[in-house]
Tab-separated table of C-alpha atoms in Angstrom:
chain	number	residue	atom	x	y	z
T	1	MET	CA	-108.553	5.074	26.754
T	2	MET	CA	-106.202	2.174	27.181
T	3	ASN	CA	-102.990	2.190	25.555
T	4	GLU	CA	-101.426	-0.442	23.233
T	5	ASP	CA	-97.913	0.531	23.902
T	6	GLY	CA	-98.776	-0.101	27.406
T	7	TYR	CA	-100.217	-3.394	27.247
T	8	LEU	CA	-97.862	-4.956	25.280
T	9	SER	CA	-94.785	-3.198	28.049
T	10	ALA	CA	-97.044	-4.651	30.691
T	11	VAL	CA	-97.342	-8.315	29.443
T	12	LEU	CA	-94.325	-8.367	27.369
T	13	GLY	CA	-91.520	-6.156	29.320
T	14	SER	CA	-88.504	-6.613	27.479
T	15	ALA	CA	-89.545	-9.897	25.211
T	16	MET	CA	-89.654	-9.234	21.376
T	17	LEU	CA	-92.284	-10.685	19.238
T	18	ASP	CA	-91.312	-13.407	16.926
T	19	ALA	CA	-92.074	-11.607	13.903
T	20	GLY	CA	-89.084	-13.427	11.548
T	21	ALA	CA	-89.765	-15.407	8.783
T	22	ALA	CA	-86.473	-17.424	9.292
T	23	GLY	CA	-85.852	-20.702	6.913
T	24	LEU	CA	-85.533	-21.162	3.428
T	25	SER	CA	-87.943	-18.530	2.019
T	26	GLY	CA	-85.238	-16.639	1.916
T	27	LEU	CA	-82.269	-18.122	-0.116
T	28	ASP	CA	-82.035	-18.265	-3.439
T	29	ASP	CA	-81.553	-22.094	-4.662
T	30	LEU	CA	-77.344	-22.141	-4.559
T	31	ALA	CA	-77.725	-21.166	-1.117
T	32	MET	CA	-80.471	-23.603	-0.730
T	33	TYR	CA	-78.397	-26.761	-2.060
T	34	ALA	CA	-75.395	-25.395	-0.180
T	35	GLU	CA	-77.364	-25.803	3.025
T	36	GLY	CA	-77.683	-29.298	2.487
T	37	GLY	CA	-80.348	-31.504	4.091
T	38	LEU	CA	-83.233	-32.300	1.410
T	39	PRO	CA	-82.675	-29.565	-1.175
T	40	ALA	CA	-79.016	-31.124	-1.736
T	41	ARG	CA	-80.943	-34.702	-1.823
T	42	VAL	CA	-83.229	-33.381	-4.506
T	43	VAL	CA	-80.378	-32.602	-6.348
T	44	ASP	CA	-77.987	-34.998	-5.772
T	45	MET	CA	-79.787	-38.533	-5.345
T	46	ILE	CA	-80.657	-38.998	-9.275
T	47	PRO	CA	-76.864	-38.289	-10.432
T	48	ASP	CA	-75.537	-40.544	-7.113
T	49	THR	CA	-77.470	-43.215	-7.689
T	50	ALA	CA	-76.790	-43.625	-11.886
T	51	VAL	CA	-72.953	-44.188	-11.190
T	52	SER	CA	-73.138	-45.854	-8.045
T	53	ARG	CA	-72.785	-49.006	-9.491
T	54	GLY	CA	-69.936	-48.224	-12.159
T	55	VAL	CA	-69.653	-49.086	-15.721
T	56	GLU	CA	-68.777	-51.490	-17.610
T	57	ILE	CA	-66.588	-50.851	-20.761
T	58	THR	CA	-66.454	-54.159	-23.153
T	59	GLY	CA	-64.083	-54.450	-25.926
T	60	ASP	CA	-61.220	-53.029	-24.564
T	61	ASP	CA	-59.994	-53.744	-20.671
T	62	ARG	CA	-57.417	-50.672	-20.568
T	63	VAL	CA	-60.306	-48.244	-20.258
T	64	ARG	CA	-61.208	-49.312	-16.843
T	65	GLY	CA	-58.050	-48.449	-15.423
T	66	GLU	CA	-57.840	-45.138	-17.258
T	67	LEU	CA	-61.674	-44.118	-16.220
T	68	ASP	CA	-60.398	-44.530	-12.103
T	69	ARG	CA	-57.314	-42.521	-12.852
T	70	LEU	CA	-59.289	-39.671	-14.198
T	71	LYS	CA	-62.382	-40.321	-11.616
T	72	ALA	CA	-64.725	-40.013	-14.755
T	73	LEU	CA	-67.890	-41.390	-13.138
T	74	PRO	CA	-67.566	-38.798	-10.322
T	75	ALA	CA	-66.843	-36.050	-12.549
T	76	LEU	CA	-69.676	-37.086	-15.186
T	77	ALA	CA	-72.101	-37.232	-12.001
T	78	ASP	CA	-71.003	-33.622	-10.720
T	79	ALA	CA	-71.902	-32.162	-14.288
T	80	TRP	CA	-75.006	-33.546	-14.243
T	81	ARG	CA	-75.385	-32.348	-10.352
T	82	TRP	CA	-74.744	-28.983	-11.960
T	83	ALA	CA	-77.222	-29.219	-14.892
T	84	ARG	CA	-79.817	-29.966	-12.547
T	85	LEU	CA	-79.064	-27.280	-10.540
T	86	THR	CA	-77.945	-24.551	-12.963
T	87	GLY	CA	-78.931	-26.049	-16.339
T	88	GLY	CA	-76.079	-27.010	-17.633
T	89	GLY	CA	-72.291	-28.889	-16.644
T	90	ALA	CA	-68.972	-28.729	-18.245
T	91	ILE	CA	-66.087	-31.031	-18.556
T	92	VAL	CA	-63.447	-29.041	-19.505
T	93	ILE	CA	-60.013	-31.714	-21.183
T	94	VAL	CA	-56.787	-31.015	-19.671
T	95	ALA	CA	-54.661	-32.975	-21.919
T	96	LYS	CA	-50.816	-33.614	-22.789
T	97	ASP	CA	-51.004	-32.857	-26.585
T	98	GLY	CA	-49.185	-29.991	-27.146
T	99	ARG	CA	-51.339	-27.230	-27.474
T	100	SER	CA	-52.755	-24.992	-25.289
T	101	LEU	CA	-56.705	-24.734	-24.118
T	102	ARG	CA	-58.002	-21.882	-26.560
T	103	GLU	CA	-56.379	-24.565	-29.544
T	104	PRO	CA	-58.430	-27.557	-31.133
T	105	LEU	CA	-57.379	-31.151	-29.254
T	106	ASP	CA	-54.686	-32.476	-31.568
T	107	LEU	CA	-55.859	-36.144	-31.251
T	108	GLU	CA	-53.202	-37.370	-33.481
T	109	GLY	CA	-50.784	-35.912	-30.905
T	110	LEU	CA	-52.584	-36.544	-27.719
T	111	VAL	CA	-50.245	-38.691	-25.423
T	112	GLN	CA	-52.397	-38.549	-21.967
T	113	LEU	CA	-55.421	-37.288	-20.693
T	114	LEU	CA	-54.191	-35.268	-17.325
T	115	GLU	CA	-57.527	-34.060	-15.902
T	116	LEU	CA	-61.308	-33.524	-16.207
T	117	LYS	CA	-62.628	-30.524	-14.443
T	118	VAL	CA	-65.851	-29.465	-14.000
T	119	PHE	CA	-67.911	-26.411	-14.169
T	120	THR	CA	-71.398	-25.439	-13.880
T	121	LEU	CA	-73.466	-23.146	-16.728
T	122	ASP	CA	-73.090	-19.956	-14.764
T	123	ASP	CA	-69.143	-20.645	-15.047
T	124	VAL	CA	-69.170	-20.954	-18.962
T	125	SER	CA	-70.153	-18.093	-21.609
T	126	ALA	CA	-69.693	-18.336	-25.921
T	127	THR	CA	-67.661	-16.121	-27.345
T	128	GLU	CA	-68.434	-14.401	-30.176
T	129	LYS	CA	-66.287	-16.811	-32.209
T	130	ARG	CA	-68.378	-19.563	-34.030
T	131	TYR	CA	-68.477	-21.749	-37.137
T	132	SER	CA	-69.631	-20.479	-40.071
T	133	ASP	CA	-69.490	-22.793	-43.113
T	134	PRO	CA	-73.295	-23.690	-43.417
T	135	ASN	CA	-72.233	-26.842	-44.959
T	136	GLU	CA	-70.851	-28.329	-41.676
T	137	ALA	CA	-72.965	-29.470	-38.784
T	138	ASN	CA	-71.526	-27.411	-36.360
T	139	TYR	CA	-72.872	-24.273	-38.094
T	140	GLY	CA	-73.107	-21.224	-35.804
T	141	MET	CA	-71.928	-23.294	-32.714
T	142	PRO	CA	-69.318	-21.614	-30.309
T	143	GLU	CA	-65.498	-22.396	-31.076
T	144	LEU	CA	-64.043	-20.804	-28.223
T	145	TYR	CA	-65.865	-20.918	-24.634
T	146	ARG	CA	-65.085	-18.297	-22.069
T	147	VAL	CA	-64.738	-19.938	-18.337
T	148	ARG	CA	-64.554	-18.433	-15.170
T	149	THR	CA	-62.764	-20.059	-12.024
T	150	GLN	CA	-61.500	-19.284	-8.670
T	151	ALA	CA	-57.921	-19.115	-8.177
T	152	ALA	CA	-56.244	-18.551	-4.986
T	153	GLY	CA	-55.644	-15.476	-3.872
T	154	VAL	CA	-57.944	-13.960	-7.114
T	155	PRO	CA	-61.072	-13.143	-6.757
T	156	SER	CA	-61.964	-14.830	-10.251
T	157	ALA	CA	-60.021	-16.040	-13.074
T	158	GLU	CA	-60.987	-16.484	-16.791
T	159	PHE	CA	-59.750	-18.532	-19.409
T	160	LEU	CA	-60.639	-19.279	-23.106
T	161	VAL	CA	-61.262	-23.107	-24.175
T	162	HIS	CA	-61.712	-24.391	-27.620
T	163	GLU	CA	-65.168	-26.314	-27.849
T	164	SER	CA	-63.243	-29.704	-28.533
T	165	ARG	CA	-61.971	-29.969	-25.108
T	166	LEU	CA	-65.287	-29.239	-23.508
T	167	ILE	CA	-67.895	-32.134	-22.635
T	168	GLU	CA	-71.048	-30.589	-21.928
T	169	VAL	CA	-73.843	-32.037	-20.025
T	170	PRO	CA	-77.097	-30.279	-21.054
T	171	GLY	CA	-80.080	-29.331	-18.825
T	172	ASP	CA	-83.275	-30.177	-19.062
T	173	PRO	CA	-84.749	-29.295	-22.263
T	174	LEU	CA	-86.089	-25.521	-23.232
T	175	PRO	CA	-87.315	-23.744	-25.917
T	176	ALA	CA	-84.914	-21.973	-27.770
T	177	LYS	CA	-85.884	-18.228	-27.518
T	178	LEU	CA	-85.555	-18.445	-24.091
T	179	ASN	CA	-82.067	-19.599	-23.895
T	180	ARG	CA	-80.283	-16.112	-22.951
T	181	LYS	CA	-76.725	-17.847	-22.713
T	182	GLY	CA	-76.506	-18.231	-26.517
T	183	ILE	CA	-74.886	-21.493	-25.497
T	184	PRO	CA	-76.870	-24.447	-27.473
T	185	TRP	CA	-76.774	-26.915	-24.732
T	186	ALA	CA	-77.932	-24.349	-21.889
T	187	GLY	CA	-81.230	-25.682	-20.346
T	188	ARG	CA	-83.345	-25.292	-17.276
T	189	PRO	CA	-82.822	-26.458	-14.266
T	190	ALA	CA	-84.489	-29.622	-13.114
T	191	VAL	CA	-85.200	-28.669	-9.901
T	192	THR	CA	-86.645	-24.941	-10.193
T	193	ARG	CA	-90.192	-25.997	-9.179
T	194	ALA	CA	-88.949	-28.530	-6.802
T	195	PHE	CA	-86.690	-25.667	-4.657
T	196	ARG	CA	-89.989	-23.786	-4.517
T	197	ALA	CA	-92.099	-26.945	-3.159
T	198	ILE	CA	-89.601	-27.391	-0.566
T	199	ARG	CA	-89.917	-23.618	0.553
T	200	ARG	CA	-93.820	-24.194	1.034
T	201	TYR	CA	-93.186	-27.164	3.004
T	202	GLY	CA	-90.003	-25.498	4.521
T	203	GLU	CA	-92.627	-22.727	6.008
T	204	GLY	CA	-95.382	-25.658	6.712
T	205	LEU	CA	-92.869	-27.082	9.317
T	206	ARG	CA	-92.078	-23.588	10.731
T	207	TRP	CA	-95.604	-22.505	11.604
T	208	SER	CA	-96.531	-26.167	12.918
T	209	LEU	CA	-93.404	-25.917	14.922
T	210	ARG	CA	-95.003	-22.688	16.322
T	211	LEU	CA	-98.577	-24.518	16.653
T	212	LEU	CA	-96.975	-26.765	18.750
T	213	GLU	CA	-95.255	-24.179	20.769
T	214	LYS	CA	-98.439	-22.452	21.449
T	215	LYS	CA	-100.601	-25.795	21.717
T	216	GLN	CA	-101.355	-24.973	25.234
T	217	GLN	CA	-101.622	-21.449	26.034
T	218	ALA	CA	-102.069	-19.939	29.576
T	219	VAL	CA	-104.675	-17.270	29.734
T	220	HIS	CA	-104.662	-15.345	33.101
T	221	LYS	CA	-107.600	-13.130	34.162
T	222	MET	CA	-107.004	-10.229	36.361
T	223	LYS	CA	-108.892	-8.215	38.177
T	224	GLY	CA	-108.173	-4.538	37.939
T	225	LEU	CA	-105.893	-5.225	34.623
T	226	ALA	CA	-107.002	-2.351	32.588
T	227	GLU	CA	-107.051	0.194	35.208
T	228	ALA	CA	-103.534	-0.675	36.439
T	229	ILE	CA	-102.423	-0.298	32.807
T	230	GLU	CA	-104.115	3.451	32.791
T	231	ALA	CA	-102.246	3.889	35.834
T	232	GLN	CA	-98.905	3.081	34.388
T	233	LEU	CA	-98.458	0.360	36.711
T	234	GLU	CA	-97.194	-2.146	34.027
T	235	ASP	CA	-94.128	-3.203	36.124
T	236	VAL	CA	-96.551	-4.131	39.133
T	237	VAL	CA	-98.903	-5.854	36.433
T	238	ARG	CA	-95.823	-7.271	34.307
T	239	LYS	CA	-94.204	-8.880	37.644
T	240	ARG	CA	-97.349	-10.285	38.820
T	241	VAL	CA	-97.660	-12.107	35.870
T	242	GLU	CA	-93.575	-13.429	36.141
T	243	MET	CA	-94.765	-14.681	39.454
T	244	VAL	CA	-97.461	-17.147	38.152
T	245	ASP	CA	-95.557	-18.051	35.328
T	246	ALA	CA	-92.451	-19.035	37.887
T	247	VAL	CA	-94.541	-20.961	40.231
T	248	ARG	CA	-96.264	-22.663	37.648
T	249	ASN	CA	-92.951	-24.135	36.239
T	250	ALA	CA	-91.612	-24.684	39.486
T	251	LEU	CA	-94.868	-26.299	41.090
T	252	ASN	CA	-96.746	-27.418	38.124
T	253	GLY	CA	-99.502	-25.156	39.847
T	254	VAL	CA	-100.168	-21.963	40.772
T	255	ALA	CA	-102.130	-19.804	43.328
T	256	VAL	CA	-104.055	-16.849	42.292
T	257	ASP	CA	-106.655	-14.572	44.299
T	258	SER	CA	-109.848	-15.616	44.626
T	259	GLU	CA	-111.163	-12.840	41.933
T	260	ASP	CA	-108.344	-13.892	39.685
T	261	ASP	CA	-108.475	-16.757	37.216
T	262	TYR	CA	-105.731	-18.888	35.561
T	263	GLN	CA	-107.032	-21.109	32.765
T	264	VAL	CA	-104.585	-23.149	30.128
T	265	LEU	CA	-106.450	-23.580	26.441
T	266	SER	CA	-105.174	-26.636	24.566
T	267	THR	CA	-105.275	-26.064	20.616
T	268	ASP	CA	-106.523	-28.751	18.266
T	269	MET	CA	-103.379	-29.939	16.374
T	270	SER	CA	-105.830	-32.224	14.188
T	271	GLY	CA	-105.317	-32.067	10.309
T	272	VAL	CA	-101.556	-31.033	10.719
T	273	LYS	CA	-99.831	-33.951	10.269
T	274	ASP	CA	-101.958	-34.720	7.006
T	275	ALA	CA	-101.228	-31.438	5.519
T	276	LEU	CA	-97.429	-32.021	6.042
T	277	ALA	CA	-98.121	-34.883	4.310
T	278	GLU	CA	-99.466	-33.096	1.631
T	279	PHE	CA	-96.391	-31.111	1.221
T	280	GLN	CA	-94.196	-34.080	1.000
T	281	VAL	CA	-96.058	-35.390	-1.337
T	282	ALA	CA	-95.800	-32.061	-3.700
T	283	VAL	CA	-92.150	-31.974	-3.274
T	284	ALA	CA	-92.323	-35.511	-4.527
T	285	SER	CA	-93.903	-34.777	-7.520
T	286	GLU	CA	-92.543	-31.990	-8.246
T	287	SER	CA	-88.681	-33.364	-7.624
T	288	GLY	CA	-89.680	-36.558	-9.742
T	289	TYR	CA	-88.721	-39.272	-6.362
T	290	PRO	CA	-91.100	-41.043	-4.801
T	291	VAL	CA	-91.934	-39.546	-1.365
T	292	THR	CA	-91.288	-43.257	0.259
T	293	SER	CA	-87.523	-42.525	-1.561
T	294	LEU	CA	-87.106	-38.745	-0.703
T	295	PHE	CA	-88.481	-38.600	2.853
T	296	GLY	CA	-87.338	-42.158	3.972
T	297	ARG	CA	-91.305	-42.623	4.515
T	298	SER	CA	-92.582	-46.778	4.658
T	299	ALA	CA	-95.199	-47.446	1.936
T	300	ALA	CA	-99.229	-46.740	2.210
T	301	GLY	CA	-101.453	-48.694	1.341
T	302	LEU	CA	-102.862	-52.825	1.768
T	303	ASN	CA	-99.855	-55.016	1.080
T	304	ALA	CA	-97.461	-52.370	-0.379
T	305	THR	CA	-94.155	-52.759	-0.485
T	306	GLY	CA	-92.699	-49.940	-2.090
T	307	ASP	CA	-90.732	-52.292	-4.866
T	308	GLY	CA	-93.386	-50.538	-7.123
T	309	ASP	CA	-91.898	-46.595	-5.827
T	310	LEU	CA	-88.242	-47.995	-6.248
T	311	GLU	CA	-88.715	-49.352	-9.720
T	312	GLY	CA	-90.047	-46.488	-10.943
T	313	PHE	CA	-87.074	-44.148	-9.623
T	314	TYR	CA	-84.293	-46.396	-11.117
T	315	ASN	CA	-86.396	-46.047	-14.282
T	316	THR	CA	-85.767	-42.110	-14.245
T	317	VAL	CA	-82.208	-42.938	-13.156
T	318	ALA	CA	-81.697	-45.388	-16.217
T	319	MET	CA	-83.587	-42.708	-19.129
T	320	GLY	CA	-81.513	-39.842	-17.260
T	321	ARG	CA	-78.485	-41.471	-17.211
T	322	GLU	CA	-78.716	-42.383	-21.049
T	323	VAL	CA	-79.343	-38.944	-21.954
T	324	LYS	CA	-76.960	-36.842	-19.588
T	325	ILE	CA	-74.371	-39.226	-19.293
T	326	ASN	CA	-73.538	-41.724	-21.838
T	327	PRO	CA	-73.030	-39.208	-24.865
T	328	ALA	CA	-70.791	-37.329	-22.391
T	329	LEU	CA	-68.391	-40.970	-21.225
T	330	GLU	CA	-68.561	-41.845	-24.841
T	331	ARG	CA	-66.973	-39.049	-25.566
T	332	VAL	CA	-64.630	-39.733	-22.523
T	333	VAL	CA	-63.787	-43.302	-23.963
T	334	SER	CA	-62.824	-42.370	-27.305
T	335	LEU	CA	-60.491	-39.852	-26.418
T	336	ILE	CA	-58.928	-42.439	-23.505
T	337	ARG	CA	-58.856	-45.223	-26.607
T	338	ALA	CA	-57.021	-41.996	-28.456
T	339	GLN	CA	-53.958	-41.848	-26.099
T	340	ARG	CA	-50.747	-42.802	-27.764
T	341	GLY	CA	-49.617	-43.767	-24.170
T	342	LEU	CA	-52.138	-45.988	-23.740
T	343	GLU	CA	-50.158	-48.237	-25.882
T	344	ARG	CA	-47.763	-49.397	-23.525
T	345	GLN	CA	-50.798	-50.868	-21.669
T	346	GLY	CA	-51.293	-53.315	-24.081
T	347	LYS	CA	-53.660	-53.801	-26.720
T	348	GLY	CA	-57.514	-53.654	-27.030
T	349	GLN	CA	-60.155	-56.295	-28.806
T	350	GLY	CA	-60.291	-54.279	-31.998
T	351	GLU	CA	-61.701	-50.987	-32.707
T	352	ALA	CA	-65.470	-52.655	-31.368
T	353	TRP	CA	-66.133	-51.617	-28.173
T	354	SER	CA	-69.952	-50.539	-25.953
T	355	ILE	CA	-70.775	-49.243	-22.252
T	356	SER	CA	-72.992	-51.254	-20.375
T	357	TRP	CA	-74.219	-50.152	-17.060
T	358	PRO	CA	-74.886	-52.547	-14.302
T	359	ALA	CA	-78.328	-52.828	-12.554
T	360	LEU	CA	-79.107	-50.323	-10.705
T	361	LYS	CA	-81.465	-52.823	-8.415
T	362	PRO	CA	-78.859	-55.395	-7.268
T	363	ALA	CA	-80.143	-59.228	-7.641
T	364	THR	CA	-80.801	-61.354	-5.402
T	365	ALA	CA	-79.000	-64.922	-5.325
T	366	LYS	CA	-81.954	-66.320	-5.720
T	367	GLU	CA	-82.795	-64.078	-8.750
T	368	THR	CA	-79.009	-64.515	-10.486
T	369	ALA	CA	-79.556	-68.097	-10.309
T	370	GLU	CA	-82.904	-68.101	-12.264
T	371	VAL	CA	-81.125	-65.921	-14.745
T	372	ARG	CA	-78.963	-68.257	-15.197
T	373	LYS	CA	-80.633	-71.037	-15.600
T	374	VAL	CA	-82.682	-69.418	-18.245
T	375	ASN	CA	-80.148	-68.451	-20.176
T	376	ALA	CA	-78.472	-72.321	-19.858
T	377	GLU	CA	-81.547	-73.578	-21.060
T	378	ALA	CA	-81.810	-70.626	-23.728
T	379	GLU	CA	-78.259	-71.694	-25.173
T	380	ALA	CA	-78.997	-75.128	-25.172
T	381	ARG	CA	-81.605	-74.939	-27.289
T	382	GLU	CA	-79.692	-72.484	-29.472
T	383	MET	CA	-77.052	-75.013	-29.331
T	384	ASP	CA	-79.531	-77.942	-30.671
T	385	ALA	CA	-81.355	-75.873	-33.521
T	386	LEU	CA	-77.522	-75.077	-34.762
T	387	SER	CA	-76.462	-78.754	-34.491
T	388	ALA	CA	-79.228	-79.639	-36.730
T	389	ALA	CA	-78.362	-76.971	-39.069
T	390	VAL	CA	-75.352	-78.807	-39.523
T	391	ASP	CA	-76.496	-82.088	-40.052
T	392	ASN	CA	-78.837	-80.323	-42.741
T	393	GLY	CA	-76.199	-78.654	-44.810
T	394	LEU	CA	-74.785	-75.900	-42.919
T	395	SER	CA	-70.752	-76.404	-42.698
T	396	PRO	CA	-68.759	-76.564	-39.483
T	397	GLU	CA	-67.339	-73.219	-40.582
T	398	GLN	CA	-70.141	-71.447	-40.642
T	399	ALA	CA	-70.982	-72.525	-37.585
T	400	PHE	CA	-67.950	-71.655	-36.301
T	401	ALA	CA	-68.396	-68.265	-37.475
T	402	TYR	CA	-71.588	-67.836	-36.521
T	403	MET	CA	-70.606	-68.687	-32.667
T	404	LYS	CA	-67.418	-66.412	-33.191
T	405	GLU	CA	-69.624	-63.235	-34.252
T	406	ASN	CA	-71.912	-63.672	-31.149
T	407	GLY	CA	-68.872	-64.412	-28.744
T	408	ARG	CA	-70.066	-67.855	-27.737
T	409	TYR	CA	-68.208	-70.085	-25.349
T	410	GLY	CA	-65.317	-67.014	-25.046
T	411	LEU	CA	-64.603	-66.940	-28.734
T	412	ILE	CA	-63.671	-63.200	-29.484
T	413	PRO	CA	-65.634	-61.600	-32.326
T	414	ASN	CA	-63.324	-60.332	-35.487
T	415	PRO	CA	-62.126	-56.633	-34.661
T	416	SER	CA	-64.592	-54.132	-36.094
T	417	GLY	CA	-65.979	-50.445	-35.756
T	418	GLN	CA	-64.675	-47.235	-36.303
T	419	SER	CA	-60.574	-46.254	-34.984
T	420	ALA	CA	-61.057	-44.392	-31.665
T	421	LYS	CA	-59.319	-41.291	-33.320
T	422	SER	CA	-61.832	-40.911	-36.037
T	423	TYR	CA	-64.740	-41.393	-33.043
T	424	ALA	CA	-63.799	-39.157	-30.718
T	425	ALA	CA	-62.897	-36.674	-33.871
T	426	GLU	CA	-66.538	-36.949	-34.385
T	427	THR	CA	-67.991	-36.844	-30.885
């Protein structure tokens, strides 16, 4: 009976079977993200798109420069990025207010915000110190957080920070009974299932490559092969196989004995492309992206332009931005306006201010012109109606007050709204 080891030795020699499962299947989520490529794109694309066109703060022109100085938008994007990857992100406010990080932020003594430092949910844990007044809205909430950071020359370092100095960007919703960290804003990662789909897609690519490598399989029928192996002539058999392969590689042809046979069989690759396309659809559906945006594919279908996919993606980004970034940005802006050092840069236009984000999709020149035309026509009709109201008894003073209240023709509304310090204290 022929020995299997003898057959392998005769045919393979010192070559090794490729039995490893290389690829993404052996990596955890953080390691996959660190590899870059598709996993990083799934995490990064939404936060980066959300802040790509900047933000406008109306009501106080001083805020824009402070946002740039503090690199607030990149910090917010990073916090949302880590929230998508780990279930939460935190921004620690480093401020000059005469107090330590473990003490409440002193809004009355706030001279200047110095830095916004971003951490992942894995770096943050709640201490046992919590608010205990059941009549307050913060009842049961952590008062102090423990933050881990990597310091130069030290494996790990920790510091305590008061909750008033920490701005959270929560992960996706998670039932309270599944929250094991004791942090109210801790959620679930947004990309867990997407990363599983990416691992399956990576396996599909790996097996497709192996099919491609084996697409043309050479079959060498050799008379007396079994007898040669039984006679322990593996070296002779292997040398004969190697000679045939060497001649084929050099001359694109082979010469064999009349009683031998040499054939090249081709494997059918049909269906592989369709299978990979379905893997891509699975990744896109689990991650919430259009296939066209995530994989750079052209839109499929008759007269398909991909505009609908792009519009859906922008809507997803805008909705997530309202929930994840806007609350944190409001907190940052209120603290900026509460700085005593900001008074030297001028005065704001009252206490009223608002956040507005530019459209994610830049308008063409034609679209901009059409919008201006429609707005001009609407404003003209409004002024005609206001003039008619004046003719019918509305006083000019009342008409002027109406235009000022609505900011028409460069008129600035009267200062109103909550003070920056009181708003910062509440948020």
